[in-house]
Tab-separated table of C-alpha atoms in Angstrom:
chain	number	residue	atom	x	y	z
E	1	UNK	CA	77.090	115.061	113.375
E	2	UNK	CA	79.611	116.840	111.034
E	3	UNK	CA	80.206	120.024	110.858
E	4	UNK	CA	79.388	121.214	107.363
E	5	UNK	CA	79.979	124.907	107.355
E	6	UNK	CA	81.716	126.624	104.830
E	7	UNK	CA	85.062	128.361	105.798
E	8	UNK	CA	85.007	131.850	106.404
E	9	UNK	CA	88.025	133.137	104.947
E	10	UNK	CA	88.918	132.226	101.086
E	11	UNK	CA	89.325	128.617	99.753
E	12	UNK	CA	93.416	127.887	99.790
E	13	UNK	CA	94.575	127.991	95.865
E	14	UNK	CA	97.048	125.998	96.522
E	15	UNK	CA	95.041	123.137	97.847
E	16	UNK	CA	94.242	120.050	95.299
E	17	UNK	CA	90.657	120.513	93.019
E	18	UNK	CA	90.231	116.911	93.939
E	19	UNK	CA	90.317	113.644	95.796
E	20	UNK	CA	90.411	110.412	95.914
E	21	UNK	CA	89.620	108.896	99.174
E	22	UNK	CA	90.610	104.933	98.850
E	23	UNK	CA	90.610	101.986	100.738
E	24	UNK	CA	92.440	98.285	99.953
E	25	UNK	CA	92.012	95.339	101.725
E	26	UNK	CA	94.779	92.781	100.975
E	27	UNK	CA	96.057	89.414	101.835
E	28	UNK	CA	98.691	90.323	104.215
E	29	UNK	CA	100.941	93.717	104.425
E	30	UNK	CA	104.286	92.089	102.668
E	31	UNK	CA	105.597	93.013	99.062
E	32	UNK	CA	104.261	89.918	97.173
E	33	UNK	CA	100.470	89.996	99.204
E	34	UNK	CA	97.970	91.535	96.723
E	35	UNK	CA	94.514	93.331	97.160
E	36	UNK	CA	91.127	91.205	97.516
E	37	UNK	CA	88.672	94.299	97.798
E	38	UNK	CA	88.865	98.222	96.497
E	39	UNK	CA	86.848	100.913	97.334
E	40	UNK	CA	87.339	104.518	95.992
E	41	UNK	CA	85.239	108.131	97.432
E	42	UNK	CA	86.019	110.917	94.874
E	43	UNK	CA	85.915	114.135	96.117
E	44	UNK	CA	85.441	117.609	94.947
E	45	UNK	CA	88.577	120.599	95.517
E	46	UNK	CA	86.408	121.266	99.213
E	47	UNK	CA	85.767	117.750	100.628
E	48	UNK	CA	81.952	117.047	99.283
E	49	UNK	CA	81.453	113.434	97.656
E	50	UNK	CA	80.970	113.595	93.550
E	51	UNK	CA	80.411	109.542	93.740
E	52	UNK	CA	81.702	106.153	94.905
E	53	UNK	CA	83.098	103.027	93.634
E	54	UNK	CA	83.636	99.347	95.159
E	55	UNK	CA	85.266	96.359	93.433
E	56	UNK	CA	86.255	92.704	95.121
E	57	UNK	CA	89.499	91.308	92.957
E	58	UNK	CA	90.772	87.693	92.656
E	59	UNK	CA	94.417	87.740	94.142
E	60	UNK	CA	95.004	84.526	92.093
E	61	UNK	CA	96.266	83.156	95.786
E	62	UNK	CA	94.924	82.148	99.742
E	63	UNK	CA	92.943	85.444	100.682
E	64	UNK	CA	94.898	85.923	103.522
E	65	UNK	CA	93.279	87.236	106.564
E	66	UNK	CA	89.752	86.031	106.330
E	67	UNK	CA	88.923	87.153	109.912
E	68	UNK	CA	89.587	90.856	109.135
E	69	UNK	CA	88.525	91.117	106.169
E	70	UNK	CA	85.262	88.048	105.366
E	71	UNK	CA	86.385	87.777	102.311
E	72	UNK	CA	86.730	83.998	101.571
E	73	UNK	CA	88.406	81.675	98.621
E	74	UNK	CA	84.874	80.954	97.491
E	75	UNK	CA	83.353	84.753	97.233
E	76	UNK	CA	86.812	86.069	95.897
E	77	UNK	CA	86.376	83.310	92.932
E	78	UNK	CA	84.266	84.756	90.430
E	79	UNK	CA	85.893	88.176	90.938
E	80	UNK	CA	87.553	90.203	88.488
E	81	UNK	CA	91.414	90.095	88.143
E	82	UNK	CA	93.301	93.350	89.331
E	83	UNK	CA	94.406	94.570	85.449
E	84	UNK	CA	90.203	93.594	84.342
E	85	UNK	CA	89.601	96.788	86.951
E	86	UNK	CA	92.407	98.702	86.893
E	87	UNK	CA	91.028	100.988	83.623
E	88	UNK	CA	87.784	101.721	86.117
E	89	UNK	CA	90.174	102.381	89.584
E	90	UNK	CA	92.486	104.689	86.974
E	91	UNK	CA	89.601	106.730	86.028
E	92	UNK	CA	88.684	107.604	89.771
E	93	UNK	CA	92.044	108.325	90.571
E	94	UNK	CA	92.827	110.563	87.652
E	95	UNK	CA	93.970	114.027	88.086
E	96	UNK	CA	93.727	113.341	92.115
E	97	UNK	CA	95.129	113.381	95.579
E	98	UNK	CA	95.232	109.447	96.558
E	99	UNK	CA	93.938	109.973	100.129
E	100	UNK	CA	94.387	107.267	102.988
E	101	UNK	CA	94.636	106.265	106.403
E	102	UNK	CA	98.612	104.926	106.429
E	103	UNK	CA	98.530	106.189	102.847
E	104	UNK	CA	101.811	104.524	102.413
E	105	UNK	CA	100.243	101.037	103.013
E	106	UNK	CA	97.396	101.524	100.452
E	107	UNK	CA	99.710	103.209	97.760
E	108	UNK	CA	102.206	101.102	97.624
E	109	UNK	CA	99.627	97.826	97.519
E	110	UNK	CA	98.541	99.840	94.617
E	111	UNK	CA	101.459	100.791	92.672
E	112	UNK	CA	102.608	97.396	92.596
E	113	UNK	CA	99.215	96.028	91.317
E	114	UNK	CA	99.659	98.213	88.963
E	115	UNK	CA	103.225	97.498	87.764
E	116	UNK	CA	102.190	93.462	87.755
E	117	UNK	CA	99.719	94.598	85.276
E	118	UNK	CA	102.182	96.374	83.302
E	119	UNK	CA	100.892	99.655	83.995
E	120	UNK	CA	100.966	102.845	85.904
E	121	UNK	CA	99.033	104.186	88.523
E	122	UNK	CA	97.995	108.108	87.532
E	123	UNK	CA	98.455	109.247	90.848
E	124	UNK	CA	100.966	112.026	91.490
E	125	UNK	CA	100.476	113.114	95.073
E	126	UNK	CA	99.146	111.217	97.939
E	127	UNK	CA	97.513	112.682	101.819
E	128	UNK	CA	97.689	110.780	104.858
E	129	UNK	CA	95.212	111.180	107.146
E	130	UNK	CA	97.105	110.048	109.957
E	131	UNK	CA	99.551	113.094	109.365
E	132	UNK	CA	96.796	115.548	108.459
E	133	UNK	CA	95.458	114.593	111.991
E	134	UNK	CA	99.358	115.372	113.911
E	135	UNK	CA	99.039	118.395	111.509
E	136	UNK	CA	95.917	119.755	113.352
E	137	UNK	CA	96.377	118.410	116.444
E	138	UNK	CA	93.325	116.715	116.942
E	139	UNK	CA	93.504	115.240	120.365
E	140	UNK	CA	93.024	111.678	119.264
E	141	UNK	CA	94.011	108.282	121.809
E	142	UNK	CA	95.846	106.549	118.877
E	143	UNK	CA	95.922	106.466	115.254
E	144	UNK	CA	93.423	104.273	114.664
E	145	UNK	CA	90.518	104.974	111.888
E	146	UNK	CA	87.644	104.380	114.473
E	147	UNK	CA	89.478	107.315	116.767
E	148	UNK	CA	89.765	109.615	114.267
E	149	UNK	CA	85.520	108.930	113.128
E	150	UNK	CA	84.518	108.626	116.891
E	151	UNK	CA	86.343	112.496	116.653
E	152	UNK	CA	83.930	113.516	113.681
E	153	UNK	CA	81.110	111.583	115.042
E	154	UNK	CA	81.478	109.613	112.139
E	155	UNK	CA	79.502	106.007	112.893
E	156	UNK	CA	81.430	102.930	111.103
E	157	UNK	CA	79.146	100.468	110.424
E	158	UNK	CA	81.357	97.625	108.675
E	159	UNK	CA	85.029	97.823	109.930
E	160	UNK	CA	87.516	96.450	107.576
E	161	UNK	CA	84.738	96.291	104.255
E	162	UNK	CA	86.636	98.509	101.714
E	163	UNK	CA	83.869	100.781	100.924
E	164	UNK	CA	82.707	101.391	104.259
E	165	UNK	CA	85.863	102.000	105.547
E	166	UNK	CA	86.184	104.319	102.604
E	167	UNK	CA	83.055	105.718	103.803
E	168	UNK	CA	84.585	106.669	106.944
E	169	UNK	CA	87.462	108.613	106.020
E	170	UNK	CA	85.717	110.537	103.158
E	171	UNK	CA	83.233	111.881	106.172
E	172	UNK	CA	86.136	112.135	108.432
E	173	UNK	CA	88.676	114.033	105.864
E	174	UNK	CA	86.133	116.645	104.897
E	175	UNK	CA	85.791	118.381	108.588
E	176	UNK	CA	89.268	117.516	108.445
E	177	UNK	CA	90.384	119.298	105.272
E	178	UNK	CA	87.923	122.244	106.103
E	179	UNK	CA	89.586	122.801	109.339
E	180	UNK	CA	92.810	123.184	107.806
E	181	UNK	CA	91.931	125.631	105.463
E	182	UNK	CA	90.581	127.450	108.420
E	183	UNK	CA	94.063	127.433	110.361
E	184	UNK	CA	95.962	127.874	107.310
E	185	UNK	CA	97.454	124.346	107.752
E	186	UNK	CA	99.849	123.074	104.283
E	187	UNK	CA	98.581	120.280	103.928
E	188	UNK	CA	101.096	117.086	104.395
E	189	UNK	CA	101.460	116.094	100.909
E	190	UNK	CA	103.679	113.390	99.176
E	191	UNK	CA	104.954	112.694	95.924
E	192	UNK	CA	103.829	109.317	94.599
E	193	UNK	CA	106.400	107.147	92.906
E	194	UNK	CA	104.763	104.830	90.318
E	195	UNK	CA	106.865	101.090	89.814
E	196	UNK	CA	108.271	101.060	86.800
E	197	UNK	CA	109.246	97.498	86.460
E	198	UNK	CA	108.240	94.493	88.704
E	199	UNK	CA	109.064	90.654	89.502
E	200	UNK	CA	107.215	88.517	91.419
E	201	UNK	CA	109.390	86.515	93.902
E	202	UNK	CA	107.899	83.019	94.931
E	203	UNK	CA	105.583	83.234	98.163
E	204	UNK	CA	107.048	81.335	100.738
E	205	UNK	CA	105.110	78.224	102.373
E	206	UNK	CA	106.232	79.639	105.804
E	207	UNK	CA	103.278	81.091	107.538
E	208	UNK	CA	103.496	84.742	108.513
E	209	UNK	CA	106.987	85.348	107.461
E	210	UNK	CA	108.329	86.236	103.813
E	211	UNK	CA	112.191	87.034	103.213
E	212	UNK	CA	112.895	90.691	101.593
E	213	UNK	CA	116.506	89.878	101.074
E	214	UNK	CA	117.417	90.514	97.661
E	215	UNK	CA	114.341	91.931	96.675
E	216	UNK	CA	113.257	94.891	94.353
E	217	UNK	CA	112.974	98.559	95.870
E	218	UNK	CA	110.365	99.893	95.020
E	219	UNK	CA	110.640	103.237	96.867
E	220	UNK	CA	113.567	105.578	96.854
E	221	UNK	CA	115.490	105.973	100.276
E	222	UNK	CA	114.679	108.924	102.373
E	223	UNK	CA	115.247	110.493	105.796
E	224	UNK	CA	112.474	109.397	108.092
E	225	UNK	CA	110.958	112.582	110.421
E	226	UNK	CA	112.336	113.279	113.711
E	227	UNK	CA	110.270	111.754	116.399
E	228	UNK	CA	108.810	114.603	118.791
E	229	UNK	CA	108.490	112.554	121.837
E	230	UNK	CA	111.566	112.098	124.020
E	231	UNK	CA	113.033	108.290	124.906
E	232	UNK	CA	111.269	106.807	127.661
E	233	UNK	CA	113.582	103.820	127.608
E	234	UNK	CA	114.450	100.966	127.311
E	235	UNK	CA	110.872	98.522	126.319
E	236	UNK	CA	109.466	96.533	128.879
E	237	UNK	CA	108.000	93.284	128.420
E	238	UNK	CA	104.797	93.679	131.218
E	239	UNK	CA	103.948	97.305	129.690
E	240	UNK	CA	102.497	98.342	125.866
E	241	UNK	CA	105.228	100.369	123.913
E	242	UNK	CA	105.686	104.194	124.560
E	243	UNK	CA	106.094	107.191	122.322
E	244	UNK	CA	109.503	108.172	121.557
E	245	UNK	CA	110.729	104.585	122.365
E	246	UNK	CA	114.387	104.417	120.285
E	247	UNK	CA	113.607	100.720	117.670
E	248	UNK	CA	116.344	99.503	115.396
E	249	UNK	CA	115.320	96.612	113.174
E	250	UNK	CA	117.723	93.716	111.638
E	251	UNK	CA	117.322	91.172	109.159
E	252	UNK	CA	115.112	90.403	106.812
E	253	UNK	CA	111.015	91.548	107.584
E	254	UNK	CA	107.973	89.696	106.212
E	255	UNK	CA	106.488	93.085	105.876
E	256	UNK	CA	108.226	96.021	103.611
E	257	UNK	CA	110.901	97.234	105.318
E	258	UNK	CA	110.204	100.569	104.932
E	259	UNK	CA	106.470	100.420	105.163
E	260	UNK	CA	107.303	98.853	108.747
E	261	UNK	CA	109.489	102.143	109.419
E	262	UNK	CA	106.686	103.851	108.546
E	263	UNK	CA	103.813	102.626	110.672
E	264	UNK	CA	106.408	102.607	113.586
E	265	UNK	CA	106.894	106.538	113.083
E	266	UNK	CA	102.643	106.500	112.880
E	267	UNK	CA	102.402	105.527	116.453
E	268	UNK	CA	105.125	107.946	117.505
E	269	UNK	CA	108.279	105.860	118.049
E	270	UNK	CA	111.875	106.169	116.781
E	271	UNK	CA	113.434	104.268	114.084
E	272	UNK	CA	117.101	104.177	114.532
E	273	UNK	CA	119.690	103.382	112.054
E	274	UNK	CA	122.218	101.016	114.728
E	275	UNK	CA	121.804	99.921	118.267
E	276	UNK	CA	123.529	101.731	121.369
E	277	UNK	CA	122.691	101.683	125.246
E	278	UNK	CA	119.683	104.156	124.354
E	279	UNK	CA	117.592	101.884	121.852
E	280	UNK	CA	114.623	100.614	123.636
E	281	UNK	CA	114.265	97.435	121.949
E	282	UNK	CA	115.621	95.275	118.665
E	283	UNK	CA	113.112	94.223	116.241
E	284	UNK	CA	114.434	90.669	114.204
E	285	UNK	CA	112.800	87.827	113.218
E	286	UNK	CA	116.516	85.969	113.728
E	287	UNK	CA	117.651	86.636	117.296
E	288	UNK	CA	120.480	84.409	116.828
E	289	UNK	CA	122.050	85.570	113.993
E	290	UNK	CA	125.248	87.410	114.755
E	291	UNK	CA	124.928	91.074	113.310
E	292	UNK	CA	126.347	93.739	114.777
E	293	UNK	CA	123.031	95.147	115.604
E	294	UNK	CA	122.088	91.594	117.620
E	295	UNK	CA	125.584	91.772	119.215
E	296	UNK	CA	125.356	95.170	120.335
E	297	UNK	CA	121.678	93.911	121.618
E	298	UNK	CA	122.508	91.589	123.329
E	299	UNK	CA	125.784	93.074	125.026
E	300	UNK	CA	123.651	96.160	126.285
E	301	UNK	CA	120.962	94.051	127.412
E	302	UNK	CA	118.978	95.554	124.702
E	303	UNK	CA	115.122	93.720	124.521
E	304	UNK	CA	114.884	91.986	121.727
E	305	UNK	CA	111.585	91.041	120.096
E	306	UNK	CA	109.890	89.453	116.621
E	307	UNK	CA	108.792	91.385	113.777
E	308	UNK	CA	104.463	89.470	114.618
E	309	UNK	CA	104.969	90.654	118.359
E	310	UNK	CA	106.183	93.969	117.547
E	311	UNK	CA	103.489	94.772	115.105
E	312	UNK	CA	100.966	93.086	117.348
E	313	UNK	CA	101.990	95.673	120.016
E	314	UNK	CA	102.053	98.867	117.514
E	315	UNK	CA	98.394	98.632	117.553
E	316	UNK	CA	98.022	100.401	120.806
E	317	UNK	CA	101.372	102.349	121.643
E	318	UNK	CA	101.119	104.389	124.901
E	319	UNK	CA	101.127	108.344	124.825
E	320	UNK	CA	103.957	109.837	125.542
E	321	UNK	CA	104.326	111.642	128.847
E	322	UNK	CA	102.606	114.633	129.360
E	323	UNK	CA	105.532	117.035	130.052
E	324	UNK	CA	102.750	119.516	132.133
């Protein structure tokens, strides 16, 4: 069960007055994939749910990932198109912390909804719940959503439905957000950049893979975090991935380039900006392409593994070490 006392000491003023817990299901994590379900949780300033909200939307394409998700061609037909819901979704995220679990992921699927609608997302600030989590420590196997409800005792009952798994993390943040007021925690809040402008580029035929070059930023650079685990070397192919492994990535991605960055600094590893003897493995969906970061790969004996693999093996990355 939760724990649903109050905190002692007084409320943090400088916490939000409100949330918005949300949850997307899409067709695929690249630029140009596009959401087939929403579900939104709003919250008051201390955790507890005002009311709830759950749409399916047409993605005008091939749902994607119908074993994930269920949601098929046929029941995504008759659905609403994204800009027929996106006055309803606006008013529950209004004047709110987006919150998330790889709030990057959801944001950005929803910012550029958004900006194909001609239109702007009125969300300023956004909370991960994977960094609140490092924030407080919780000692958590991985990053995964069922980890951190198993920690809350917090049953799922529909993994990967939008409003259940919305469910979940509003009854997972609020023992969450409670215990950081408790240890005086800042919460790890981000600014949210709406798109301004958008272009569709054609969706390649080519299953699983969709070329970024030349395409639209749609976030502003920035330094990634340092990675608090130290380099356990070089990837092998007979053992899972390792906190604090050193990744470099070339070429074009089928997923956003820097979402990918993102979700590898999630699970704990190291992005690095070039390849030397210390990077544990090259990420590249051309191996053969002569780059200076496949060169150098390939010269230090560097692994060298696709973008699907990679990702396939972020699911469960290994703890680091304990140093004890």
């Amino acid at each position: 069960m939760l724990d649903d006392r109050q905190t002692a000491a007084p409320w943090p003023t400088a916490y939000p007055q409100g949330y918005a817990v949300v949850d997307v299901e899409t067709t695929g994590l690249a630029r140009d994939d596009r959401i087939v379900s929403a579900a939104v949780y709003r919250l008051d300033a201390q955790g507890n749910v005002e009311d709830h909200w759950y749409t399916l939307v047409n993605p005008e394409r091939d749902p994607g990932p119908v074993w994930i998700h269920g949601l098929t061609t046929k029941l995504l037909e008759g659905a609403p198109l994204f800009p027929e819901v996106a006055a309803q979704l606006s008013e529950r995220l209004a004047d709110r912390v987006l919150v998330a679990h790889n709030a990057a992921f959801d944001w950005s699927m929803i910012a550029r909804e958004y900006a194909r609608a001609s239109a702007v997302a009125p969300v300023a600030q956004r909370l991960c719940t994977i960094a609140l989590s490092k924030e407080l420590r919780l000692p958590l196997p991985n990053h995964k959503l069922e980890s951190l409800a198993a920690h809350f005792g917090v049953v799922q009952q529909r993994a990967h439905h939008a409003l259940d798994d919305a469910r979940v993390l509003a009854e997972a943040f609020r023992p969450s957000l409670h215990a950081a007021a408790l240890g005086g925690v800042r919460l790890p809040l981000l600014e949210c950049r709406p798109l301004t402008e958008w272009s569709d580029s054609p969706v390649t035929p080519r299953v699983g893979y969709q070329a970024s070059h030349g395409q639209t930023s749609w976030r502003a650079s920035r330094r990634l975090p340092a990675c608090p685990y130290p380099n356990p070397g070089r990837y092998d192919k007979d053992r899972p991935l390792m906190q604090g492994m050193r990744v470099a990535f070339s070429g074009d991605t089928s997923i956003d380039r820097e979402l990918l960055e993102d979700r590898t600094v999630e699970a704990g590893l190291h992005v690095a900006s070039s390849v030397s003897r210390l990077t544990s493995l090259l990420v590249t969906n051309d191996p053969d392409a002569a780059t200076s970061k496949t060169v150098k790969a390939k010269s230090f004996g560097t692994p060298i593994l696709e973008e699907s693999a990679f990702t396939h093996l972020l699911r469960d990355v290994a703890p680091a070490p304990s140093s004890e």
